[in-house]
Short mmCIF file of C-alpha atoms in Angstrom, two decimals:
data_model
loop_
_atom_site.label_atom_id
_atom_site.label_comp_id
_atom_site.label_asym_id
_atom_site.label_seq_id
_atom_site.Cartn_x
_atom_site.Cartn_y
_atom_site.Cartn_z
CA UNK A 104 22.03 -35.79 -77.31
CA UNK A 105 21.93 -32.46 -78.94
CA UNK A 106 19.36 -30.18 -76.90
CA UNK A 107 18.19 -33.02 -75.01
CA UNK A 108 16.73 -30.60 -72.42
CA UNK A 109 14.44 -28.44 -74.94
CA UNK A 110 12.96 -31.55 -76.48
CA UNK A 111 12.20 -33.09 -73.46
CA UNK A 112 10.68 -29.57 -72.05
CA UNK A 113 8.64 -29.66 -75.21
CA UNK A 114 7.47 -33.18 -75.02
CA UNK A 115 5.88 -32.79 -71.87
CA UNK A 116 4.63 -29.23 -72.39
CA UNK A 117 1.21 -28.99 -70.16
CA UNK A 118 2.53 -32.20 -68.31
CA UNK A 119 4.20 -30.63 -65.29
CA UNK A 120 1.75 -31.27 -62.96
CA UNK A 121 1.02 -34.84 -63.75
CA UNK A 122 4.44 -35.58 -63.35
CA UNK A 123 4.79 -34.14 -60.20
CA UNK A 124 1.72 -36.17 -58.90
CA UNK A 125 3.01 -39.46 -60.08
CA UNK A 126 6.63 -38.96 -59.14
CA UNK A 127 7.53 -36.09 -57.02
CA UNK A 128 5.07 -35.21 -54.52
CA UNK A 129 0.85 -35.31 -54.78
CA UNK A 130 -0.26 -33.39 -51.87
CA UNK A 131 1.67 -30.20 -52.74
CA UNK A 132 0.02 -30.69 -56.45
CA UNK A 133 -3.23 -30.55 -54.77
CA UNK A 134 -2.25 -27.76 -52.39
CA UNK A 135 -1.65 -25.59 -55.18
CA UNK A 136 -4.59 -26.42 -57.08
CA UNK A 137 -6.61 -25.81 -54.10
CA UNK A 138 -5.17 -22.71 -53.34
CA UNK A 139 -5.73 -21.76 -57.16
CA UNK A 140 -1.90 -21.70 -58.09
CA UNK A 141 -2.47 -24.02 -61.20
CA UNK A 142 -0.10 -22.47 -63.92
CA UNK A 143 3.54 -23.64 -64.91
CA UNK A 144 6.43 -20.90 -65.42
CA UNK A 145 8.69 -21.63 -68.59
CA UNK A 146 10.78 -18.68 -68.78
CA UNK A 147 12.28 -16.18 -66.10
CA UNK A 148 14.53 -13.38 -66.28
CA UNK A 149 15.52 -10.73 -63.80
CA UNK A 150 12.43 -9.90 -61.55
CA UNK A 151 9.82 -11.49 -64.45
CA UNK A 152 8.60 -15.36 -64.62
CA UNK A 153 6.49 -16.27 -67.88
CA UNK A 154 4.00 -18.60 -67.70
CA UNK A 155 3.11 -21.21 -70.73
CA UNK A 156 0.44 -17.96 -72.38
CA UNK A 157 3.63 -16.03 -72.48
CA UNK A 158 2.20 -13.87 -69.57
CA UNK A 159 4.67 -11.93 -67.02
CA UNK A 160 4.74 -11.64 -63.64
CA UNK A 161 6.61 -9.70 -61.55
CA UNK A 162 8.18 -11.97 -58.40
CA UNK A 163 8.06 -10.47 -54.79
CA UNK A 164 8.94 -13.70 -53.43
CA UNK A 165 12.32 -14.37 -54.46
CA UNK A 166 12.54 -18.10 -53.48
CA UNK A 167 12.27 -16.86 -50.32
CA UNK A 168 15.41 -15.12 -50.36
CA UNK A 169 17.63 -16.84 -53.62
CA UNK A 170 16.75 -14.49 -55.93
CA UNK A 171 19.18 -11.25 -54.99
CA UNK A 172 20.53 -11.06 -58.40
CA UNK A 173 17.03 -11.65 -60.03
CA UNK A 174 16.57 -15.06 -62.50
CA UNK A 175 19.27 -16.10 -64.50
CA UNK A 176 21.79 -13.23 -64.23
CA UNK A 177 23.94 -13.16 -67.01
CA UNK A 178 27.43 -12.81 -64.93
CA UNK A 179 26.39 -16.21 -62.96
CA UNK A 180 25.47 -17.78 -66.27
CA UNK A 181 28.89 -16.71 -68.20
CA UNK A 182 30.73 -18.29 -65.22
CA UNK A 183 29.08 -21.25 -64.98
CA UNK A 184 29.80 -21.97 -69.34
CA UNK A 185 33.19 -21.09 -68.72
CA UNK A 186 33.60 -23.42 -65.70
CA UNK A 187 31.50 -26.35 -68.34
CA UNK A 188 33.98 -25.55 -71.16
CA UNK A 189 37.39 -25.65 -68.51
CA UNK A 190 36.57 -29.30 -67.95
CA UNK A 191 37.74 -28.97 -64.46
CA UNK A 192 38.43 -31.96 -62.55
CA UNK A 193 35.48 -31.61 -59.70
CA UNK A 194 35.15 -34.04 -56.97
CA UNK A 195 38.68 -35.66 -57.32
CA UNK A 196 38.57 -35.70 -53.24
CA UNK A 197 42.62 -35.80 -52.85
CA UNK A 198 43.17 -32.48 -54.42
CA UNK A 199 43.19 -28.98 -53.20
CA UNK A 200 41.05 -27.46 -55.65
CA UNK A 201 41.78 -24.16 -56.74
CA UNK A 202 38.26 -22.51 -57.36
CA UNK A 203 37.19 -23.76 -53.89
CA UNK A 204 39.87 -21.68 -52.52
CA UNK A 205 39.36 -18.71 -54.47
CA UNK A 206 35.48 -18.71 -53.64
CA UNK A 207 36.44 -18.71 -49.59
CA UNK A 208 39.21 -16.51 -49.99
CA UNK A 209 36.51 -14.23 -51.69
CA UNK A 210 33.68 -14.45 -49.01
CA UNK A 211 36.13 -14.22 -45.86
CA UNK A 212 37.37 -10.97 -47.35
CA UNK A 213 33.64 -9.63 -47.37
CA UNK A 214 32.99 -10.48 -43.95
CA UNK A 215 35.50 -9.13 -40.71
CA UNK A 216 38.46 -10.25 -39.80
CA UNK A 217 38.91 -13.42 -37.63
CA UNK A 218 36.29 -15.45 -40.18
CA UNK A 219 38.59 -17.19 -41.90
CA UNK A 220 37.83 -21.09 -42.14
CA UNK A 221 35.31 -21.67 -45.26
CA UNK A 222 33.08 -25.07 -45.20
CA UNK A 223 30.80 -25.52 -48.35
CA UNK A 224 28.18 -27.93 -48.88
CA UNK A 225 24.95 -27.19 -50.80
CA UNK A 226 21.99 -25.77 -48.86
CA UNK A 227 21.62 -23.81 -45.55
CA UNK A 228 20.34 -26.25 -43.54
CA UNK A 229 24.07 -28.34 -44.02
CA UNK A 230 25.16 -25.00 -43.22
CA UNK A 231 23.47 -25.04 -40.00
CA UNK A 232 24.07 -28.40 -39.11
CA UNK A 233 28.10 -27.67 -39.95
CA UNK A 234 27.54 -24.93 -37.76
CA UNK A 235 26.07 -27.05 -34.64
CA UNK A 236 28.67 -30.17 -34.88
CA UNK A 237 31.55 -27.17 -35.23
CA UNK A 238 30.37 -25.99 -31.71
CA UNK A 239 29.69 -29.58 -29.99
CA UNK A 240 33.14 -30.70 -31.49
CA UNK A 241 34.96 -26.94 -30.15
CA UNK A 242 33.74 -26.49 -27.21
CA UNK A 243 32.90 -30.08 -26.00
CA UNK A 244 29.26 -29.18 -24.72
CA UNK A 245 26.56 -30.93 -26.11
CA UNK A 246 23.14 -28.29 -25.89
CA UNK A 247 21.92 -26.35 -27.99
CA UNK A 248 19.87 -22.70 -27.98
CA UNK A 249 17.34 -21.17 -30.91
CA UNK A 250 14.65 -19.23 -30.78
CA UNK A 251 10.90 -19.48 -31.12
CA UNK A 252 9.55 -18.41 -34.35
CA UNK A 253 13.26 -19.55 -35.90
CA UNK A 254 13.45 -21.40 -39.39
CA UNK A 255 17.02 -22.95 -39.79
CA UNK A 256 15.96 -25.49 -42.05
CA UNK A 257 14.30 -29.62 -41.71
CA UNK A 258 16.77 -31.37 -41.34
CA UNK A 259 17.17 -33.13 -37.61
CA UNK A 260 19.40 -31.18 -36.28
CA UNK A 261 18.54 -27.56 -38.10
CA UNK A 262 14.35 -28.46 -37.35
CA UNK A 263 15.29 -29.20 -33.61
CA UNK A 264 15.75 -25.78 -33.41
CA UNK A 265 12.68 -24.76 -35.52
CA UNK A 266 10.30 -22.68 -34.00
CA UNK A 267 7.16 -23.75 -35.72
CA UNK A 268 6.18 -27.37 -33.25
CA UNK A 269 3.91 -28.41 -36.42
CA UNK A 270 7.13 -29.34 -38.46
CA UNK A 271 8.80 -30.95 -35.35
CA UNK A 272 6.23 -33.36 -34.23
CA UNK A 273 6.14 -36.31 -36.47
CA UNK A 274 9.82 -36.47 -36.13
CA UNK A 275 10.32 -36.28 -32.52
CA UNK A 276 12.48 -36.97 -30.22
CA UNK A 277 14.72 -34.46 -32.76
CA UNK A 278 18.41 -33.85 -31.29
CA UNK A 279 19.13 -34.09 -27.67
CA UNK A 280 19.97 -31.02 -25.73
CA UNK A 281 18.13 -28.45 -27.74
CA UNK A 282 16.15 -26.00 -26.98
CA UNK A 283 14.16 -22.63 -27.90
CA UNK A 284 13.68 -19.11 -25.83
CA UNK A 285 11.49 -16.58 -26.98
CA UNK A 286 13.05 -14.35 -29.71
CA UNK A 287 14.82 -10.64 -28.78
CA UNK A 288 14.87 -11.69 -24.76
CA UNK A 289 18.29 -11.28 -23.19
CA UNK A 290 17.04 -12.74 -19.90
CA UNK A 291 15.76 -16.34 -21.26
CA UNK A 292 18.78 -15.90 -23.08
CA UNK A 293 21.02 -15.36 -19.86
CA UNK A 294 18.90 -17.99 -17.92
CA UNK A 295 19.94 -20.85 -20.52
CA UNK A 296 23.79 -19.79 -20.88
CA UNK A 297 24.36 -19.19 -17.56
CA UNK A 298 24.64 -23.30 -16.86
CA UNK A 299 27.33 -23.04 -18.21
CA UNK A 300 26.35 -26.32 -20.66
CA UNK A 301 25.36 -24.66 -24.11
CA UNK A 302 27.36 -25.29 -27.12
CA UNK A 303 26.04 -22.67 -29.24
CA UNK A 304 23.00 -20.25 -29.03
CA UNK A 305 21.69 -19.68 -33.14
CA UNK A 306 19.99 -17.14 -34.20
CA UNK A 307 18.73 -15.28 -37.22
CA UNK A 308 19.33 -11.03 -37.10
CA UNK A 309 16.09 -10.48 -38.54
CA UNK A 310 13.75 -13.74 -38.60
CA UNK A 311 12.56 -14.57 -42.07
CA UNK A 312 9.80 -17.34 -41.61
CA UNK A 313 9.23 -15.92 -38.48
CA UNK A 314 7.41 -13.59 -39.87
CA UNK A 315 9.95 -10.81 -40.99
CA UNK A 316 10.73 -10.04 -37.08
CA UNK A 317 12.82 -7.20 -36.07
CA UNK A 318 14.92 -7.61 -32.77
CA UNK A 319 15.50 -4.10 -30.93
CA UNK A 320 19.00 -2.67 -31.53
CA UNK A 321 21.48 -4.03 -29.11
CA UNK A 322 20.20 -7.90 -29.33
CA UNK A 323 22.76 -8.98 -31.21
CA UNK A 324 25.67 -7.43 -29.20
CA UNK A 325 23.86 -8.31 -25.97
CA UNK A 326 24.26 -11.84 -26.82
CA UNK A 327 27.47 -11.35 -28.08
CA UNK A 328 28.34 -10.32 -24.68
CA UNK A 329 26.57 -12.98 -22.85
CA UNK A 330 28.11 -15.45 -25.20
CA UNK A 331 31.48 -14.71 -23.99
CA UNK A 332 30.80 -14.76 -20.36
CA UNK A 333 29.67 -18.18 -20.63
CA UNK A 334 31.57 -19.73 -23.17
CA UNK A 335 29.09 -20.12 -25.78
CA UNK A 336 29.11 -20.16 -29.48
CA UNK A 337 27.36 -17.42 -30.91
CA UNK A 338 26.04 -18.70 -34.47
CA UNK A 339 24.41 -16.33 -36.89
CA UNK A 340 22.24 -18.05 -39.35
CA UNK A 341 22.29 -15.15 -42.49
CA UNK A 342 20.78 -17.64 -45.12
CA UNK A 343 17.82 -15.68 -45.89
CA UNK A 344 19.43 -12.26 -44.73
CA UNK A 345 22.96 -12.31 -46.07
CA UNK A 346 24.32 -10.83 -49.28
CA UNK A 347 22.57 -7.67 -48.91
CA UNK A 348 18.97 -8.54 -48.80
CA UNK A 349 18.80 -6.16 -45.47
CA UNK A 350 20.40 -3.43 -46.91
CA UNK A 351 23.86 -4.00 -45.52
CA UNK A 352 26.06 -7.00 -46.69
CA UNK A 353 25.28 -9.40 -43.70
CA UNK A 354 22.62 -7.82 -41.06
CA UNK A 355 24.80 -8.88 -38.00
CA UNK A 356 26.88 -5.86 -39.30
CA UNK A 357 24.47 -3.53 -37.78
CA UNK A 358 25.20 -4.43 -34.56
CA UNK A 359 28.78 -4.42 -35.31
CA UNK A 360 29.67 -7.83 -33.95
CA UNK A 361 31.92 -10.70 -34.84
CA UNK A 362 29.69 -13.64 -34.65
CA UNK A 363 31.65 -17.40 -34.04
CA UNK A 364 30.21 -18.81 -37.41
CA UNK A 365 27.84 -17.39 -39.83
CA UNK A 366 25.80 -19.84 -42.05
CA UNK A 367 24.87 -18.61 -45.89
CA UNK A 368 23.00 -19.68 -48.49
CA UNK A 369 20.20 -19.00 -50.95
CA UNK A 370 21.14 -15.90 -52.83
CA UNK A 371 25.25 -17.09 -52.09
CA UNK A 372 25.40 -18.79 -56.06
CA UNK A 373 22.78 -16.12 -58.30
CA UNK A 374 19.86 -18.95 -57.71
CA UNK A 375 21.71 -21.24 -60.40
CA UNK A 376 23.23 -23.93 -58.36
CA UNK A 377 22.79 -25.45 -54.95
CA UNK A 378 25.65 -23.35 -52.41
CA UNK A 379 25.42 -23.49 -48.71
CA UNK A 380 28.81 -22.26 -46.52
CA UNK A 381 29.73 -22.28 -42.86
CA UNK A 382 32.22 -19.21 -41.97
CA UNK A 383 34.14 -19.81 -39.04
CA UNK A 384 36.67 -18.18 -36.89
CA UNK A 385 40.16 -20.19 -37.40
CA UNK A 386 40.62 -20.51 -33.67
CA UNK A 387 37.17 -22.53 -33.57
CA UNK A 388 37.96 -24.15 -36.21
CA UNK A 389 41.27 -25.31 -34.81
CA UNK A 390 39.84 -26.70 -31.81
CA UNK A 391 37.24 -28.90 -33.87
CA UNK A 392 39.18 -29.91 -36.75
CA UNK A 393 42.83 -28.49 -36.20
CA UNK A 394 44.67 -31.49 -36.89
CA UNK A 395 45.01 -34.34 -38.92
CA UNK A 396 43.70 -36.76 -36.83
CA UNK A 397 40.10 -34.46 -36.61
CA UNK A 398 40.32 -32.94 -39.98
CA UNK A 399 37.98 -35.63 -42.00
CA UNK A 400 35.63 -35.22 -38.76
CA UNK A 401 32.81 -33.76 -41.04
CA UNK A 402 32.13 -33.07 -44.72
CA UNK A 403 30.14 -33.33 -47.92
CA UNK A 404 30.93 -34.88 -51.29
CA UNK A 405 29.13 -32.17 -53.30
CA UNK A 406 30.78 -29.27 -51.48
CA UNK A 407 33.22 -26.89 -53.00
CA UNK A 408 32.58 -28.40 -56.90
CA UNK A 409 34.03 -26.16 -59.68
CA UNK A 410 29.95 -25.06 -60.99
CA UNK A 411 29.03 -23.98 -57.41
CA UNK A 412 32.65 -21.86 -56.55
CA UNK A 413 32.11 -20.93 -60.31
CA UNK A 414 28.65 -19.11 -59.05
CA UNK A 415 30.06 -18.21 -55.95
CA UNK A 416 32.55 -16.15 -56.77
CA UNK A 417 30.54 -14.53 -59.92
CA UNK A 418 27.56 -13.45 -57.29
CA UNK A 419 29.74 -12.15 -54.66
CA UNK A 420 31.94 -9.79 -57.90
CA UNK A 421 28.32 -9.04 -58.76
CA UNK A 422 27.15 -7.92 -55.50
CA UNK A 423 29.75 -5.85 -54.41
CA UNK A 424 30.30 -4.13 -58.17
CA UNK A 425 26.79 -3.14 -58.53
CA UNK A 426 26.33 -2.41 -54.98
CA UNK A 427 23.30 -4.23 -54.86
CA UNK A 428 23.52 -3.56 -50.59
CA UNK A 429 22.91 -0.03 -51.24
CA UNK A 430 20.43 -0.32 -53.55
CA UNK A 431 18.08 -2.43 -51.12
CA UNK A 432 19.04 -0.05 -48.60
CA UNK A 433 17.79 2.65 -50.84
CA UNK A 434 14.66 0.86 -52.54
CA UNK A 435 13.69 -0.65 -49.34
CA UNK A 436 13.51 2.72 -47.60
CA UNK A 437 10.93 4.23 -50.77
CA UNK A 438 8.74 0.72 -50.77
CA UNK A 439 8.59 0.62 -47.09
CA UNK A 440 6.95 4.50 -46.57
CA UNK A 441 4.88 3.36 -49.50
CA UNK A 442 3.66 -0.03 -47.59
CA UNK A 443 3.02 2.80 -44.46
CA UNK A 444 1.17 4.76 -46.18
CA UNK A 445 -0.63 1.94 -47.12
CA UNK A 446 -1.28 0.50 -43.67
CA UNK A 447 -2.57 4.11 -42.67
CA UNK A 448 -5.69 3.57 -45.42
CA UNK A 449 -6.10 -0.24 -44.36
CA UNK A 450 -6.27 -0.47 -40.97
CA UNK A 451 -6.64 -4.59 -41.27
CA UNK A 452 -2.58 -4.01 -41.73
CA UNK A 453 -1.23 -4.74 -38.22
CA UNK A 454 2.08 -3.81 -38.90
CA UNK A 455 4.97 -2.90 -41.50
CA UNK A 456 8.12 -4.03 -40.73
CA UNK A 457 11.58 -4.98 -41.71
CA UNK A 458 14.76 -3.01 -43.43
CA UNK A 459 15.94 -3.39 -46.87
CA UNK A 460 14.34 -5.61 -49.52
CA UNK A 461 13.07 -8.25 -46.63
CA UNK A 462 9.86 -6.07 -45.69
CA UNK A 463 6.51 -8.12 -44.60
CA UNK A 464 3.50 -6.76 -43.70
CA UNK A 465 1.37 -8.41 -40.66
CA UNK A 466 -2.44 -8.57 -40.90
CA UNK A 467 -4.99 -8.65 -38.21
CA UNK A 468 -7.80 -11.05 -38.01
CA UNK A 469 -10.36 -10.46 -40.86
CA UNK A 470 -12.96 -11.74 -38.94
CA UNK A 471 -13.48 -8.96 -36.27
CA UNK A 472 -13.19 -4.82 -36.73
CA UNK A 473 -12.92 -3.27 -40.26
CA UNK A 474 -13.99 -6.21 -41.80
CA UNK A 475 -16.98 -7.49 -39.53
CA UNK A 476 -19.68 -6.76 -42.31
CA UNK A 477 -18.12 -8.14 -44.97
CA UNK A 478 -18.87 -11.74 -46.61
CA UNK A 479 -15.28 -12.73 -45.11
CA UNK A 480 -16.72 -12.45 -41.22
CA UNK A 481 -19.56 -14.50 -42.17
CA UNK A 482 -17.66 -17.82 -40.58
CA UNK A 483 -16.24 -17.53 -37.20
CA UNK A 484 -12.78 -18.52 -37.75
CA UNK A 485 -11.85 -16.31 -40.47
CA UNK A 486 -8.30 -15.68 -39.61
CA UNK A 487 -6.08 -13.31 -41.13
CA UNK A 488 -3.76 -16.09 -42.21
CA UNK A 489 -6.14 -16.99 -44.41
CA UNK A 490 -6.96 -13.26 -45.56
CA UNK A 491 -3.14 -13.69 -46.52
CA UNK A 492 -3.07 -16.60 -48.39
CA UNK A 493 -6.37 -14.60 -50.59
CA UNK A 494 -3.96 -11.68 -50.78
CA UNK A 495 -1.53 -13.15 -52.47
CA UNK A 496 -4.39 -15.50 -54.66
CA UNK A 497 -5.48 -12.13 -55.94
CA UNK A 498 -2.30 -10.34 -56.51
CA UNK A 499 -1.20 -13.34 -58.94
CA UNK A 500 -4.56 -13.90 -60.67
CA UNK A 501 -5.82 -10.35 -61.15
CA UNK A 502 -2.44 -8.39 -60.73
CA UNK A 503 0.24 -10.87 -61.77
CA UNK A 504 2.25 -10.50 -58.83
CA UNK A 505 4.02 -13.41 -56.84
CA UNK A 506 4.18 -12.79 -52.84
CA UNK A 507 3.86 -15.58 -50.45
CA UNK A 508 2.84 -15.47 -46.58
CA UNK A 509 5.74 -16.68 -44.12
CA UNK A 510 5.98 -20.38 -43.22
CA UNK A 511 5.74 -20.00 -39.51
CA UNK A 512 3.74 -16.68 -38.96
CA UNK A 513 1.10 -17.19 -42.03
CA UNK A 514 -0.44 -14.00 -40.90
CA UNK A 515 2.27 -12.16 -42.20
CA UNK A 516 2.89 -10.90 -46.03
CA UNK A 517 6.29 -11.00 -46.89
CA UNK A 518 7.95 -8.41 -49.72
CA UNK A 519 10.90 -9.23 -50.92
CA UNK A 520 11.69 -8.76 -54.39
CA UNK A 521 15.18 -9.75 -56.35
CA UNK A 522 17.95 -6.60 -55.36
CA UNK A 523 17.51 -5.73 -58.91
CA UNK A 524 13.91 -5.01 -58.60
CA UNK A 525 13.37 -1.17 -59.91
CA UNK A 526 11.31 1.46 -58.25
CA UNK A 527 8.76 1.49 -60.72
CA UNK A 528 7.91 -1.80 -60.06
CA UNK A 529 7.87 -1.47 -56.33
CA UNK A 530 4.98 1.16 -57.01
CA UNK A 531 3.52 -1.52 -59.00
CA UNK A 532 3.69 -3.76 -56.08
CA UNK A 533 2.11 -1.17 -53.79
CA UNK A 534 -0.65 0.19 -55.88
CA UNK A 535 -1.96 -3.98 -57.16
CA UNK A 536 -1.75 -4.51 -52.96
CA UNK A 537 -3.98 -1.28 -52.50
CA UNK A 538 -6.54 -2.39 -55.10
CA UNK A 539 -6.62 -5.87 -53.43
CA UNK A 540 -7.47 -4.65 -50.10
CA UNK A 541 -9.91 -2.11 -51.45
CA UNK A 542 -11.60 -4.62 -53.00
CA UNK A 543 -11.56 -6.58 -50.11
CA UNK A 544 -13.19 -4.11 -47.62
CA UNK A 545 -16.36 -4.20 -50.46
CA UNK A 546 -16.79 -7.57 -50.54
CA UNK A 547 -15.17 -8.58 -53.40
CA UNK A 548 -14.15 -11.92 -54.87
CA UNK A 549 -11.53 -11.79 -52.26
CA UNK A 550 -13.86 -11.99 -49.69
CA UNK A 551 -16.05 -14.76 -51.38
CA UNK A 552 -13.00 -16.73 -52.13
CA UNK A 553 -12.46 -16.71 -48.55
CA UNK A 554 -15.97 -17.97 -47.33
CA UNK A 555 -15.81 -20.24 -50.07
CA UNK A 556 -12.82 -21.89 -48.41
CA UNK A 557 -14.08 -21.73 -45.45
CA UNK A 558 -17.14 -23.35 -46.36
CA UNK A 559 -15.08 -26.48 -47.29
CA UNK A 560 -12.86 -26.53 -43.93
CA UNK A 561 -16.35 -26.37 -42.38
CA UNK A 562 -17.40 -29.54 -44.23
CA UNK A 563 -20.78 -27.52 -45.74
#
């Protein structure tokens, strides 16, 4: 069985897309050789990928969010061979096991006081989903309150709360009792609580797939506020935003609040193995699952294993040690007056928004204004979301840059590079997005890429 993985690897060199049509999933195989994505990544390491040619590219995507500590950092990776060599007994189920507690006596201590009770399982949408049964089960209320525009994952309870209908409709009715207000709205807010009958209103500080969406200051501790008046959870959903990515450890911190539960993921294990975790305040906890009769009430086989505390508490040593908070802080500050600048020469830029290293940049329609005699206008319907999706076509082919649009506001350009992402190749970013749209305003193959594709949804 010696290095079982590398001849494997080698065996079906050129093969990966084959195999994904036959046995994982065809349509996104043909989405991505539609869309002109058809190369295979062998190798990555800090902000690079490599593709099969050996090429580089740098990633502003960051697996939408996993990536804080870049690919494969080399802390995450010496815990994870110690943890193999140990031969620690995971999964014994009738053991307390000791790297489980380590790993949530590690996290409550980076969060405030009062979030003390630690459930792991493996993604953020069982984060979520913890999250909503820990405030049915406390509080004995059964609805539930997100917010348009919202992405807490797809899983029934999580997408009920999803604020793009497109992914909720072939799986309707989702779970009874939810609902979703517009975003940064105190009053629809107010209106819902004050029945009296919510369990828990969830919310993200800064929505990711919303489209990188900035609530005004004093949202968060509004709702705090209104929370408590009415008896309602007030759940925090920092998957995408937590462990720095905003340029403070957790982005509710802004507001300095103490949310009821705060739901991580993504960039919680260094983007080596699966990590989700529910933080909760003890006294909520107690109420759910305070006794032995309630305890067993929910959990997860998979959650608290000795590779993903192993990663856990490697990331967090990581984070706080190379004060990788600061540094998005700092770097976000420099690439977001460089994206401004931008948007002042490219007046198709709507908007740049966002704080840290979770920047985005929203586009106007292509098909109207500073773009009307161009190829790209030539269709009615040209639509800035699909401007976007050519964006970020060009910057990998011609620029070897990976950025992605946002999945519910496809309009919108996100920019967020791995923590560890140095200034020099932020100005790289900047300066392959200013040739794009240059090219773009003269009719380049951006533009003709467009009408091509819009020649095919047209059926001509």
């Amino acid at each position: 069985m010696d290095e079982l993985i590398a001849r494997l690897l080698s065996d079906a060199r050129g093969r990966a897309f084959e195999l994904h049509r036959s046995f994982v999933n065809p349509g996104f195989v043909d989405l991505l050789q539609l869309a002109g994505y058809g190369r295979t990544f062998v190798r990555a390491s800090g902000v690079e990928l490599f593709d099969e040619s050996g090429a580089s590219y740098l990633d502003f995507c960051s697996g939408y969010g996993v990536l804080n500590l870049g690919y494969n950092p080399p802390a995450v990776k010496a815990a994870l061979r110690e943890v193999l060599e140990a031969d620690l007994p995971g999964f014994a189920q009738v053991d307390c096991p000791t790297l489980e507690g380590l790993a949530a006596q590690a996290l409550c201590r980076t969060l405030p006081s009062g979030l003390d009770r630690v459930f792991f399982c493996c993604t953020g949408t069982e984060a979520v989903e913890a999250a909503l049964k820990l405030a049915r089960a406390s509080t004995r209320r059964s609805r539930l309150i997100g917010c348009e525009g919202a992405y807490h994952g797809l899983t029934l309870g999580s997408l009920a709360l999803n604020g793009n209908a497109a992914m909720r409709a072939p799986f309707e009715p989702l779970t009874p009792g939810a609902a979703r207000i517009p975003f940064d709205d105190e009053r629809a807010l107010e209106r819902e609580l004050s029945r009296r009958d919510v369990a828990a209103f969830v919310v993200e500080p800064i929505q990711g797939e919303g489209g990188c969406v900035v609530p005004r200051a004093g949202y968060l501790r509004a709702a705090r506020e209104l929370c408590d008046r009415y008896g309602t959870l007030l759940v925090v959903d920092e998957v995408q935003t937590g462990l720095g990515r905003t340029g403070s450890l957790f982005s509710f911190e802004r507001e300095a609040i103490v949310p009821d539960a705060v739901c991580l993921a993504k960039a919680l294990s260094g983007g080596l193995v699966p990590v989700g975790a529910m933080v909760a305040r003890g006294t909520v906890h107690a109420r759910a699952y305070g006794t032995t009769a309630t305890q067993g009430l929910h959990g997860t086989t998979f959650g608290g294993g000795p590779m993903a505390m192993a990663a856990v508490l490697a990331t967090l040593k990581v984070v706080q040690e190379e004060q990788l908070a600061q540094a998005a802080a700092d770097l976000g500050r420099h690439l977001k007056d460089r994206l401004q600048e931008l948007a002042r020469r490219h007046p198709i830029i709507r908007e740049v928004r966002g704080h840290g290293l979770m920047l985005a940049l929203e586009f106007q329609d292509a098909s109207r204004g500073w773009l009307e005699k161009t190829p790209l206008s030539r269709l009615s319907g040209a639509t800035a979301a699909l401007f976007v999706q050519h964006v970020a076509l060009q910057l990998m082919n011609e620029h070897r840059i990976v950025a992605q649009s946002a999945v519910n506001a496809p309009a919108v350009l996100k920019v967020m590079p791995p923590l560890i992402v140095r200034r020099e190749q932020c100005d790289r970013f900047v300066d392959a997005l200013d040739k794009v749209l240059e090219g773009a305003g003269h009719g380049s193959a951006i533009a003709k890429l467009a009408l091509e594709a819009l020649k095919v949804k047209a059926g001509r």
